[in-house]
Tab-separated table of C-alpha atoms and ligand atoms in Angstrom:
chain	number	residue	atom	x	y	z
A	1	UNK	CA	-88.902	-51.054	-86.773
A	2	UNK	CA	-91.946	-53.267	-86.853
A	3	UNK	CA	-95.397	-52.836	-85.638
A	4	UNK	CA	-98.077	-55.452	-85.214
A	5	UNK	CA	-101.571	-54.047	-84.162
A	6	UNK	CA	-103.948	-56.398	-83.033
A	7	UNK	CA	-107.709	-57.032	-82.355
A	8	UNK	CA	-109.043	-54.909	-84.610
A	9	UNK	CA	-112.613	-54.410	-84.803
A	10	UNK	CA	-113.290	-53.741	-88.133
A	11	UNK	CA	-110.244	-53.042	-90.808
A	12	UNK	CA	-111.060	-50.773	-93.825
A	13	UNK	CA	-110.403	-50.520	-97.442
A	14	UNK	CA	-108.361	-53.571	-97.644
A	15	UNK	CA	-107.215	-54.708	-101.241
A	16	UNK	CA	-105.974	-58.115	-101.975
A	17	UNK	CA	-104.582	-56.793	-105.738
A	18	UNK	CA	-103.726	-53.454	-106.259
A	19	UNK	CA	-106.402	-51.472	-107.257
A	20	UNK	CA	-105.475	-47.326	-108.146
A	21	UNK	CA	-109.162	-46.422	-108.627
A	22	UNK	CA	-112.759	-47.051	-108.165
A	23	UNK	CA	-115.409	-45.778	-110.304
A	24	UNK	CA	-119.280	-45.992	-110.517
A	25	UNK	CA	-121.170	-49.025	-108.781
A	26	UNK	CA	-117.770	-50.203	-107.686
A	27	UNK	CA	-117.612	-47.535	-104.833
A	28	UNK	CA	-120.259	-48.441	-103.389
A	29	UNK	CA	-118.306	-51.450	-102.139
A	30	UNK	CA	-115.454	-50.829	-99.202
A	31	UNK	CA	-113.787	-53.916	-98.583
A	32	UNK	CA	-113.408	-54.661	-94.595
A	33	UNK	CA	-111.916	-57.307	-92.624
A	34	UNK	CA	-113.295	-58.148	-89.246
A	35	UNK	CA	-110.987	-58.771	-85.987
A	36	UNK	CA	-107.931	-58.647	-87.415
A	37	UNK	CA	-104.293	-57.724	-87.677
A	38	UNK	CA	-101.829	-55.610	-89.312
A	39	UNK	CA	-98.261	-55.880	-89.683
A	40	UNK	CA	-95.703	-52.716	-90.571
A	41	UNK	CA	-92.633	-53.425	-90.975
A	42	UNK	CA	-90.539	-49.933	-91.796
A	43	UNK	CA	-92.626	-47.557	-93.773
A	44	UNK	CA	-94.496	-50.584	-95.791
A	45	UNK	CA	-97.645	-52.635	-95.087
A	46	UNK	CA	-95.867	-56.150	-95.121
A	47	UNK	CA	-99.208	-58.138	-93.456
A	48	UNK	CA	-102.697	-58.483	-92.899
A	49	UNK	CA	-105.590	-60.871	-92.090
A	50	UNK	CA	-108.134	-62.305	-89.556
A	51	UNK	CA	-106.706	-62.777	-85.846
A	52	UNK	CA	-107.220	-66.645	-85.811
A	53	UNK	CA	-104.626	-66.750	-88.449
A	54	UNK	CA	-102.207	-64.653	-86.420
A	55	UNK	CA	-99.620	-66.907	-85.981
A	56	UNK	CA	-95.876	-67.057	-85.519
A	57	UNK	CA	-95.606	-62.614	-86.342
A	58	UNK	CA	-93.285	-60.995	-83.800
A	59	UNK	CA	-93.274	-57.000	-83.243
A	60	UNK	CA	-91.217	-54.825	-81.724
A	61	UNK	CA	-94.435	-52.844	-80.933
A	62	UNK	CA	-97.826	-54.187	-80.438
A	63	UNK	CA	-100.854	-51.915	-80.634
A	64	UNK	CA	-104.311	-53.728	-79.217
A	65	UNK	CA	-106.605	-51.804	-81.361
A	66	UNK	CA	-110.024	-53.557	-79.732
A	67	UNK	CA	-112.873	-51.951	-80.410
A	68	UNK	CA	-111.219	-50.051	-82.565
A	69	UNK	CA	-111.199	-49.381	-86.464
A	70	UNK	CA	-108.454	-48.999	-89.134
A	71	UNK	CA	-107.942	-47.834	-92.046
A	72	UNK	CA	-105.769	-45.689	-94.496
A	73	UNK	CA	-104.816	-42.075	-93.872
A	74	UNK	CA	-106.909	-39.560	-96.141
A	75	UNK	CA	-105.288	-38.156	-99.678
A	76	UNK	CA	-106.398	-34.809	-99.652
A	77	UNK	CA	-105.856	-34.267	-103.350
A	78	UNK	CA	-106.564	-30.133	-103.672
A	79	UNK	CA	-105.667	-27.779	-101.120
A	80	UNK	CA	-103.956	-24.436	-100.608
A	81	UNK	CA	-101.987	-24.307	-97.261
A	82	UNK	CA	-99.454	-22.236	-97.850
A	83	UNK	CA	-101.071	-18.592	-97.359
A	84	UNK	CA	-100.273	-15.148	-95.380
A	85	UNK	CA	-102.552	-14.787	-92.428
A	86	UNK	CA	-106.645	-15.279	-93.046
A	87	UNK	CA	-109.798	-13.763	-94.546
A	88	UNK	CA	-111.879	-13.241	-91.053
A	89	UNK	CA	-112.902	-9.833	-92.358
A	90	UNK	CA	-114.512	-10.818	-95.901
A	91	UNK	CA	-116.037	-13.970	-93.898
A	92	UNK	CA	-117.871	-11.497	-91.418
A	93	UNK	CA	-118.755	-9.629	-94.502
A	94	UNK	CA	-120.237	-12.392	-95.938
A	95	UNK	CA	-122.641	-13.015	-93.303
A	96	UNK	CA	-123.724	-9.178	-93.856
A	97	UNK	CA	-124.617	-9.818	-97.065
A	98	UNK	CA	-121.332	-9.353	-99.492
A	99	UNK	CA	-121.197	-11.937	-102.041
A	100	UNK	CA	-117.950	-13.369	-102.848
A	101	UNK	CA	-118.037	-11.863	-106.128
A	102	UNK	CA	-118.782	-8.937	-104.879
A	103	UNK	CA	-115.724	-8.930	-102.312
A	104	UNK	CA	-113.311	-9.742	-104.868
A	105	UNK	CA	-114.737	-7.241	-107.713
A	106	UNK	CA	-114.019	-4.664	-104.768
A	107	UNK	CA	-110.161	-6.044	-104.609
A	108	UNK	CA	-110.756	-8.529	-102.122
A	109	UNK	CA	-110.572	-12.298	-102.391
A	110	UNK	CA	-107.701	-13.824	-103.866
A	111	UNK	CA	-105.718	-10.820	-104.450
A	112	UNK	CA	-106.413	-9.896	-100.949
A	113	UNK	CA	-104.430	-13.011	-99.919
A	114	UNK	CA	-101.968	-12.357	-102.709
A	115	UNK	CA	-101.299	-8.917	-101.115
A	116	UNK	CA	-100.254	-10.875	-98.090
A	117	UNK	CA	-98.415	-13.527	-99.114
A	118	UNK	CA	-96.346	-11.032	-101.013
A	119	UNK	CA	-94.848	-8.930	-97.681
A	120	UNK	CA	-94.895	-12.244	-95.946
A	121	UNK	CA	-90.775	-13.889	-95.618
A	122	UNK	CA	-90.152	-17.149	-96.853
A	123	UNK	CA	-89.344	-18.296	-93.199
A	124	UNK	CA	-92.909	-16.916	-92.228
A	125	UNK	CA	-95.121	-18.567	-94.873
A	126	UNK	CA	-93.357	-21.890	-94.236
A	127	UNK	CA	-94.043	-21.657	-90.202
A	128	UNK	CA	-97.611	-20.553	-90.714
A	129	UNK	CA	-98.332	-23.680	-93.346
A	130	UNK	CA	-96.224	-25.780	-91.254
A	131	UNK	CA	-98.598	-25.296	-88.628
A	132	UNK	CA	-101.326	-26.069	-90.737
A	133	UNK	CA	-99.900	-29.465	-92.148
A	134	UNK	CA	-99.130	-30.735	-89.111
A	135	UNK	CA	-102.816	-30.146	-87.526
A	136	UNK	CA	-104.221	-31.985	-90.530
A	137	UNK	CA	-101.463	-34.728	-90.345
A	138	UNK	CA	-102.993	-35.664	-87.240
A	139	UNK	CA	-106.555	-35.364	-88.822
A	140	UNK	CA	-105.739	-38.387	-90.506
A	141	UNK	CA	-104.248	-36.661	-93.659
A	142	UNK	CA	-101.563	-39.258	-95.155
A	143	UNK	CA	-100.848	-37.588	-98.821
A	144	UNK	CA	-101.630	-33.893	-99.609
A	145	UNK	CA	-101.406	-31.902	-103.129
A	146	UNK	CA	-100.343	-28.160	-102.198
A	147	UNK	CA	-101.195	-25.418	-104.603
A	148	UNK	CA	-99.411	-22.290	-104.968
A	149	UNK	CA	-101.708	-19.413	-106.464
A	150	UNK	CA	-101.621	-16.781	-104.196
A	151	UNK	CA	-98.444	-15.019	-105.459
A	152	UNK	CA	-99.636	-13.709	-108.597
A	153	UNK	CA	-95.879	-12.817	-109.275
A	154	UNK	CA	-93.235	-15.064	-110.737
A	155	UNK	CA	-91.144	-14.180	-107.903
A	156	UNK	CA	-93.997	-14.653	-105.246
A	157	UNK	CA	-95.238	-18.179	-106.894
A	158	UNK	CA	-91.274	-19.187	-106.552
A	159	UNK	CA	-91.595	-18.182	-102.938
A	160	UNK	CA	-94.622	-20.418	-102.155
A	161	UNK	CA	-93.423	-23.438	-104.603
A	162	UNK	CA	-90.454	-23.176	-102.544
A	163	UNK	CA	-92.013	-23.475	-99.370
A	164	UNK	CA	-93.804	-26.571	-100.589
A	165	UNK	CA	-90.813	-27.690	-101.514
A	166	UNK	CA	-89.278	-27.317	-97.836
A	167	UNK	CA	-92.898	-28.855	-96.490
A	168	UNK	CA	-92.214	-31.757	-98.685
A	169	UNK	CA	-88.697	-32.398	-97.030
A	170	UNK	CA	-89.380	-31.966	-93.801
A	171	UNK	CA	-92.898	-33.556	-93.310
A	172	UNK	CA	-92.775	-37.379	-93.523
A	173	UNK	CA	-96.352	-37.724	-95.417
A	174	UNK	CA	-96.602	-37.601	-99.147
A	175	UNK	CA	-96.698	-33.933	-101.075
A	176	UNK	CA	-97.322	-33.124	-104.523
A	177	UNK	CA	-97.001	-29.517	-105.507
A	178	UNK	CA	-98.968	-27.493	-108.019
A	179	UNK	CA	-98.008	-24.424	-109.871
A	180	UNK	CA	-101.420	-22.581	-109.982
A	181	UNK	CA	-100.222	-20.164	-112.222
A	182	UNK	CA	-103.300	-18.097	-113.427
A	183	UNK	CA	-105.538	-17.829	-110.261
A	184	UNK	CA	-106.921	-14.314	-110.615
A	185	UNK	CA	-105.960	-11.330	-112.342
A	186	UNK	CA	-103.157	-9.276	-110.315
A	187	UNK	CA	-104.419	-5.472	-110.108
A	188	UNK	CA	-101.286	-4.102	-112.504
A	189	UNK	CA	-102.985	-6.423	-115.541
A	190	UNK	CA	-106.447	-5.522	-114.578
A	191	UNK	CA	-106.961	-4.441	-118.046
A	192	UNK	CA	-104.277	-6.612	-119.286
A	193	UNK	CA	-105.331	-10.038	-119.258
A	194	UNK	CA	-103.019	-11.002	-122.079
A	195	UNK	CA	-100.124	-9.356	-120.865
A	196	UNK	CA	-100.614	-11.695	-117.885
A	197	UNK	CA	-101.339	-14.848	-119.473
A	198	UNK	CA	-98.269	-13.810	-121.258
A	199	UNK	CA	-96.207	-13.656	-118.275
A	200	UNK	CA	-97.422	-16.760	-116.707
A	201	UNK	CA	-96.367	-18.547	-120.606
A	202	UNK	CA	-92.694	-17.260	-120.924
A	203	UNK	CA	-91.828	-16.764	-117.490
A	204	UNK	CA	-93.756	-18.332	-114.593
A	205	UNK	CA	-94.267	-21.931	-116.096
A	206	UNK	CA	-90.609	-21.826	-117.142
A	207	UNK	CA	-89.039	-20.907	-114.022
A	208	UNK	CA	-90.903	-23.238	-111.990
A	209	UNK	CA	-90.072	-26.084	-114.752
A	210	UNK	CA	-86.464	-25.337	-114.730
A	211	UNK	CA	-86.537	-25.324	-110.516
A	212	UNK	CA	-88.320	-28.908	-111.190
A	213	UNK	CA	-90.825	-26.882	-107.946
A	214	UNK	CA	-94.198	-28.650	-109.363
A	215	UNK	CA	-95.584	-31.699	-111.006
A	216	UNK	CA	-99.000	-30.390	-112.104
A	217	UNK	CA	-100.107	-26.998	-113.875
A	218	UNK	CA	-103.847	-25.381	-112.802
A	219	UNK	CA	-105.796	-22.445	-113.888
A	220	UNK	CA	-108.790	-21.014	-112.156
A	221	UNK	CA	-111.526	-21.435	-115.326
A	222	UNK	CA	-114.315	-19.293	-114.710
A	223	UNK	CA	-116.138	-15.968	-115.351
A	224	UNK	CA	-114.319	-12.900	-114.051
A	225	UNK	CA	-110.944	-15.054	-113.959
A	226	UNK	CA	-110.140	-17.052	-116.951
A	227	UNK	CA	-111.759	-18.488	-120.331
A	228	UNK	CA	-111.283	-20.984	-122.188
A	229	UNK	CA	-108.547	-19.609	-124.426
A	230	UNK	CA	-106.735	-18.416	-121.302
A	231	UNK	CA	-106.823	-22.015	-120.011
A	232	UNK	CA	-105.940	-23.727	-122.806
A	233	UNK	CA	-102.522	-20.909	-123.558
A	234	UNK	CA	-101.341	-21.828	-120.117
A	235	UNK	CA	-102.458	-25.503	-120.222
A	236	UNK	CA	-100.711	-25.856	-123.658
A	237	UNK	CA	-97.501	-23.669	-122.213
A	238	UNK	CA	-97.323	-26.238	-118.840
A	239	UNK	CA	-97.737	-29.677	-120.639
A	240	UNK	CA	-94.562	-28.487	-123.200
A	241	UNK	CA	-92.390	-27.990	-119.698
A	242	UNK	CA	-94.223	-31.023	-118.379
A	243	UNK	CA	-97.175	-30.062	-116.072
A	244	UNK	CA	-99.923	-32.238	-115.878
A	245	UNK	CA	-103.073	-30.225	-115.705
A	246	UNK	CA	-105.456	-30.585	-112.827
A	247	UNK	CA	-108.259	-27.492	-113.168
A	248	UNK	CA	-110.250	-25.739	-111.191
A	249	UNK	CA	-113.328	-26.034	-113.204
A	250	UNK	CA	-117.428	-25.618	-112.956
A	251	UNK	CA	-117.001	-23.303	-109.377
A	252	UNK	CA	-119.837	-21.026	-109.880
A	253	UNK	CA	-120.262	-20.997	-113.831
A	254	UNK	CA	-120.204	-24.559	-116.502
A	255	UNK	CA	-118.860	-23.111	-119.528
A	256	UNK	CA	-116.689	-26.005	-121.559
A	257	UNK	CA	-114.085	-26.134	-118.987
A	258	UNK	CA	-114.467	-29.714	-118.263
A	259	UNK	CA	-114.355	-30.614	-121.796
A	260	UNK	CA	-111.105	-28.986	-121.896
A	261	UNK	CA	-109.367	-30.483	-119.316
A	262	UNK	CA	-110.239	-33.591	-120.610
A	263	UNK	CA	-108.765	-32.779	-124.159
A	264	UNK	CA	-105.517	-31.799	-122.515
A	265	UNK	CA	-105.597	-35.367	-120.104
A	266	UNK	CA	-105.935	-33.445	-116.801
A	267	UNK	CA	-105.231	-35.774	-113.725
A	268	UNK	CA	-108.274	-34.087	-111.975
A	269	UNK	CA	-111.169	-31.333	-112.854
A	270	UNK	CA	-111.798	-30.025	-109.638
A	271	UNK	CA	-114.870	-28.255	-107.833
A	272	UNK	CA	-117.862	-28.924	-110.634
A	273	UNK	CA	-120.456	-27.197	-108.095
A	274	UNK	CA	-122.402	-26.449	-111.373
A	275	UNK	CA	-122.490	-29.832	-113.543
A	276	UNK	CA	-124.240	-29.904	-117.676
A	277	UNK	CA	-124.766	-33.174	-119.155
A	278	UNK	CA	-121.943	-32.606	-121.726
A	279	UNK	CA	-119.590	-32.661	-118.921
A	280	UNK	CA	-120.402	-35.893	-118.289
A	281	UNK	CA	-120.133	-37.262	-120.976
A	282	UNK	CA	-116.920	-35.250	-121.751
A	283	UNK	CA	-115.280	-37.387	-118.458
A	284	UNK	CA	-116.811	-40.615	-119.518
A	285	UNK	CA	-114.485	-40.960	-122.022
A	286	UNK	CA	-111.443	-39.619	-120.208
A	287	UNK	CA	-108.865	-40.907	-117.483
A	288	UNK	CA	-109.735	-37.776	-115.561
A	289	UNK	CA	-111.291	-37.876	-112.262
A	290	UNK	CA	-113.943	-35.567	-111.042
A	291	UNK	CA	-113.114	-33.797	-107.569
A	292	UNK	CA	-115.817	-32.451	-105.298
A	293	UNK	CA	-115.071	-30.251	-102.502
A	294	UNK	CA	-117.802	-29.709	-100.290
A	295	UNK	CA	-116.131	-27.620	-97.469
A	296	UNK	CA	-115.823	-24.896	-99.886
A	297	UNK	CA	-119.920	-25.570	-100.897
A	298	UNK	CA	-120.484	-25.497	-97.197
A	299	UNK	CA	-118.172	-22.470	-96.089
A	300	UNK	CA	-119.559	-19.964	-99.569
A	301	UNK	CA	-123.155	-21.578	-99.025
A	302	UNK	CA	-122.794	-22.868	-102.962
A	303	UNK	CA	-124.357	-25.564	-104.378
A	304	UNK	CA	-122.831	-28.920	-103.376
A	305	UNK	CA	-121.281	-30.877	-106.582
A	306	UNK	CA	-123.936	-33.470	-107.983
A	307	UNK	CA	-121.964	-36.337	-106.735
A	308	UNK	CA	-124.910	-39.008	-107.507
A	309	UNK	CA	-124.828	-37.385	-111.023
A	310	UNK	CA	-121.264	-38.308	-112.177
A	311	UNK	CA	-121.290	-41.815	-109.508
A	312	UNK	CA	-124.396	-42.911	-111.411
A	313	UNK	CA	-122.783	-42.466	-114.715
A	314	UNK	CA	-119.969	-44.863	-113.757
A	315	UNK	CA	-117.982	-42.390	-112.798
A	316	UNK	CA	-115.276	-42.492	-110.125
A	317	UNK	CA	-115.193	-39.286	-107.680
A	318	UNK	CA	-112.333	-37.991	-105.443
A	319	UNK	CA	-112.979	-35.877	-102.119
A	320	UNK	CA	-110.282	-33.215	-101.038
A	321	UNK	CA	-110.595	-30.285	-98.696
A	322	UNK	CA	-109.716	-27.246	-100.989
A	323	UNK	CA	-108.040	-25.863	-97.736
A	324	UNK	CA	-107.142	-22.052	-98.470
A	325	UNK	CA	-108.161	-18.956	-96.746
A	326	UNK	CA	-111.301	-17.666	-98.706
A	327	UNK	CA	-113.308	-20.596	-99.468
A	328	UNK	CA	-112.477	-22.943	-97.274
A	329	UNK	CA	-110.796	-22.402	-94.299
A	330	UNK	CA	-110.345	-26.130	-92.961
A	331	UNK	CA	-108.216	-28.854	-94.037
A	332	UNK	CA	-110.207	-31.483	-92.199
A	333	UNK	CA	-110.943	-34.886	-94.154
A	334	UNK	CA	-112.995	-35.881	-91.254
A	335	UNK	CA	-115.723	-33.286	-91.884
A	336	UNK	CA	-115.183	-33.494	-96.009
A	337	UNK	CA	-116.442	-37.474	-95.957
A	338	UNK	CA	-118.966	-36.266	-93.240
A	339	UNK	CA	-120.251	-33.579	-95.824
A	340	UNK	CA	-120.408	-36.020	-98.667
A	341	UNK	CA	-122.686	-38.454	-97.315
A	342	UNK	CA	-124.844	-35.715	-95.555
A	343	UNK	CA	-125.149	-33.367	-98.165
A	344	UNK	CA	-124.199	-35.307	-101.416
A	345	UNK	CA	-125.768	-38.670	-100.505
A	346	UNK	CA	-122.862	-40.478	-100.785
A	347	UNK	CA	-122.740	-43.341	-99.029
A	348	UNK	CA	-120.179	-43.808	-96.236
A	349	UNK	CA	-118.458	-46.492	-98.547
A	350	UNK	CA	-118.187	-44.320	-101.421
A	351	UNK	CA	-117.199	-41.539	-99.535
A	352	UNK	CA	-114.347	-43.162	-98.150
A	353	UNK	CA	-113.433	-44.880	-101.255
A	354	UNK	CA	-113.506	-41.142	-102.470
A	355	UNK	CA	-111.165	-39.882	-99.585
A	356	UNK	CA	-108.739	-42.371	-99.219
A	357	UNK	CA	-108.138	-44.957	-103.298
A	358	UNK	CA	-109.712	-42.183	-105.606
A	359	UNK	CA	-107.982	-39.315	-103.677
A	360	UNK	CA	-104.835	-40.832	-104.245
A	361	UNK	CA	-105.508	-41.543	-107.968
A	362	UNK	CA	-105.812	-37.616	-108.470
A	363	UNK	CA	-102.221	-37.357	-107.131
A	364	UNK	CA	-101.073	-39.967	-109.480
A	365	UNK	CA	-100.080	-41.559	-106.134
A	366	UNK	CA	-103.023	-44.844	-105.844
A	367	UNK	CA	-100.455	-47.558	-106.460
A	368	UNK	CA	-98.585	-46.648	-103.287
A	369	UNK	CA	-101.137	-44.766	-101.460
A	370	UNK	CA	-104.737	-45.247	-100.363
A	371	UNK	CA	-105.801	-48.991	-99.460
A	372	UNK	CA	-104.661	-51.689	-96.656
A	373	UNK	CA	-102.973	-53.584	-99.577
A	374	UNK	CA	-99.483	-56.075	-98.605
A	375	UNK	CA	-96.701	-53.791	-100.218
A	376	UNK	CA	-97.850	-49.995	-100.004
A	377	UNK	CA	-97.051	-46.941	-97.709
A	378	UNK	CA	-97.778	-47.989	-93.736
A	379	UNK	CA	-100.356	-44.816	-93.375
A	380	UNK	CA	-102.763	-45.662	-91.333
A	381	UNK	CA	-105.669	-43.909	-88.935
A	382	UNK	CA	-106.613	-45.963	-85.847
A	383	UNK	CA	-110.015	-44.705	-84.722
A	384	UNK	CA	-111.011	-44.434	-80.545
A	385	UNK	CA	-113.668	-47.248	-79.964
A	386	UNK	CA	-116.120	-46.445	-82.540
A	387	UNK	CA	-119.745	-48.942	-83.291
A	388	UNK	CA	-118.651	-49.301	-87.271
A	389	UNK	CA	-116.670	-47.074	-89.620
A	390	UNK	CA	-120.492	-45.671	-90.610
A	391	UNK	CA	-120.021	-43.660	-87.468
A	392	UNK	CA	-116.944	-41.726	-88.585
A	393	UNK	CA	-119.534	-39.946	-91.232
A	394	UNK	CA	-122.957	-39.855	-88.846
A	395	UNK	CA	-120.910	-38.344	-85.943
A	396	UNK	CA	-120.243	-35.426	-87.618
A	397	UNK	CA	-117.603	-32.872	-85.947
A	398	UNK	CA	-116.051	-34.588	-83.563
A	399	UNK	CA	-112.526	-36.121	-83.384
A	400	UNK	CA	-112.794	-40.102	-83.749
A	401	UNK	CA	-109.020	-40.071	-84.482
A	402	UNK	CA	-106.871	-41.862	-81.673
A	403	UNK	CA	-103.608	-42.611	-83.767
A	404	UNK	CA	-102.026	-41.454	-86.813
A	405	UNK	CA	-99.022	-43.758	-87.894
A	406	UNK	CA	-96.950	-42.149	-91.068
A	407	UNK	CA	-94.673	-44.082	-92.871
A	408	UNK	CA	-94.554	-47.132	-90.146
A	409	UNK	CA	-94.520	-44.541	-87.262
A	410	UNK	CA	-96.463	-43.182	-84.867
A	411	UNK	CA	-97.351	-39.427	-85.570
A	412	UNK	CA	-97.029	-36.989	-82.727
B	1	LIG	O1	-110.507	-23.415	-104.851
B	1	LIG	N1	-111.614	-21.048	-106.696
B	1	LIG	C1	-110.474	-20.699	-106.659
B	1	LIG	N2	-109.593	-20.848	-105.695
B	1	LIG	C2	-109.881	-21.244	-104.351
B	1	LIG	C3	-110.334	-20.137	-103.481
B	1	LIG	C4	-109.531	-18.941	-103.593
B	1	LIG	C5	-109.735	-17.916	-102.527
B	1	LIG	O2	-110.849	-17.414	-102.325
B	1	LIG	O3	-108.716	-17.600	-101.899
B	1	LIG	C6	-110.873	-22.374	-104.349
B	1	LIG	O4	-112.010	-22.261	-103.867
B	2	LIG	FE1	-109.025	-24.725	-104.830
């Protein structure tokens, strides 16, 4: 199968060498070719360059993309799409006045969802996240990370891992599961921390290591949840079976967290809402990326993570969705780029250098995923007719999506 799409307006993110990540000044430049081509052949990028050079490149489909842009699909780099049902009520509550401390203090949050997900079948939970993945597959989303988290059980973080598993078989994009072992407290340790910590340590990460069901280890870091000495027990506990650590870190409280991701080489310290200069300088000298997620800033009304803060310390920065039932009900890149430049200041160029090179990089996936580069994975987004790839971030909320092609094929 080849594809050869034609006259397009404006192609984005194109990379003559292959770069895996973009940091500081650099993402403020998004390479673009104007009217050009691309040629798939299979599932790879085999082709590229300005139309006048098209010469002598035969298709068995040709896509006239005038007027249209083109660039990669999104990597979505933190989210938690497989869940039981939603959190409607504690949103409405919300709006009444309930804090989302408060919610979860009263039993609420993430052990509401665990509840759920625990009476929920295996069958169930797949078809509900199935439904999910495929609605943000044809938001653009090329290459997802999927958490587990919500099962608060050995047996019920199997269940989920599994069903990632299953997602990443029959869904042709890119997934990359995560055991997040120690997400909140389960109400039979509420006064037990230890004795959970300990479970998660001997049993959970074990299980899941033997099953080979996840690549990276997390840990929800922050007041009411876990501390630093939790974090680093089941940090230590997932690197011996093999984890790599990517955190949730810096949510509503900076405590040291960041530090200590970056001691144990986390991929990714994720959320950093609240931000203190030794964090910084903590990632500066690190291989870990930063990831902001401002669809859960937007959704709780939190502060939105000080993205010119860690940019203008040469920092690279990664966008995901944080897609999960409490925080942040929507797995659409679209809007998370949108955010970013509105909210964060981030330019459109480091935004998408954010969604699509850098998101990648926090799946250890950038030197197959995330550019127009001769030799990667044919995941591309052709927009409708759109004035400049600008417009994909100023015209917030609507759909500018016309075709999503996964793996050298046409998602439908
Ligand atoms: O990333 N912060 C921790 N975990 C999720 C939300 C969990 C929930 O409320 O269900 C997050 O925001
Ligand atoms: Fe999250």
């Amino acid at each position: 199968m080849s594809i050869l799409i034609t006259n397009i307006k404006e192609l984005v993110q194109v990379r003559n060498t292959n770069v895996t990540l973009v940091e500081g000044d650099d993402m403020k430049h998004l390479p673009t070719l104007q009217n050009a081509y691309l040629y798939i052949e299979h599932d790879t990028i085999v082709e590229y360059g300005s139309m006048k050079d098209l010469a002598g490149i035969e298709a068995e489909e040709i896509i006239d993309a005038t007027g249209k842009t083109v660039l990669p699909t999104w990597c979505d780099s933190h989210t938690h799409i497989v869940y039981a049902g939603d959190r409607t009520q504690e949103f409405v509550d919300r709006i009444n006045g309930l804090s989302y401390e408060a919610i979860a203090n009263r039993g609420g949050g993430i052990l509401n969802s665990a509840e759920k997900l625990q009476i929920t079948s295996e069958d169930e939970l797949y078809n509900q996240a199935a439904k999910r993945l495929t609605e943000v597959i044809k938001l653009g989303t090329g290459a997802i990370e999927i958490k587990s988290g919500y099962g608060l059980t050995v047996e019920a973080e199997l269940k989920m891992l599994r069903v990632i598993k299953r997602l990443k078989k029959e869904f042709p994009i890119k997934v990359k599961p995560t055991l997040l072992a120690a997400h909140a407290i389960p109400k039979e340790f509420k006064n037990n921390k230890i004795g959970f910590i300990d479970l998660v340590v001997n049993e959970m990460i074990p299980a899941v290591a033997k099953d080979r069901l996840a690549d990276y280890i997390d840990v929800f870091c922050e007041k009411g949840y876990f501390d630093l000495e939790d974090t680093q027990r089941v940090l230590e506990a997932g690197k011996k079976h093999g984890l790599i650590p990517k955190i949730h870190v810096n949510q509503f409280n900076a405590f040291g967290g960041v530090a200590l991701g970056v001691k144990y080489n986390a991929l990714s310290v994720d959320h950093l809402e609240e931000l203190n200069p030794d964090d910084i300088i903590a990632l500066k000298s690190s291989n870990t990326i930063p990831v902001a997620l401002p669809g859960c800033s937007y959704f709780l009304s939190i502060p939105y993570t000080p993205a010119r803060q860690l940019i203008d310390a040469g920092l690279p920065l990664a966008l995901a969705t944080d897609y999960n039932p409490g925080s942040t009900p929507s797995g659409n890149m679209n809007f998370v780029v949108s955010a970013a430049c509105i909210k964060m200041k981030m330019t459109p160029e480091e935004a998408i250098n954010a969604a699509t090179i850098n998101g990648a990089y926090a799946m250890s996936i950038s030197n197959m995923y995330g550019s127009i580069c001769r030799g990667k994975k044919a995941n591309i987004i052709i927009t409708k007719p759109i004035p400049s790839y600008h417009y994909l971030a100023y015209a917030f909320g609507d759909n500018h999506i016309d075709t999503v092609i996964i793996n050298g094929q046409r998602y439908e």
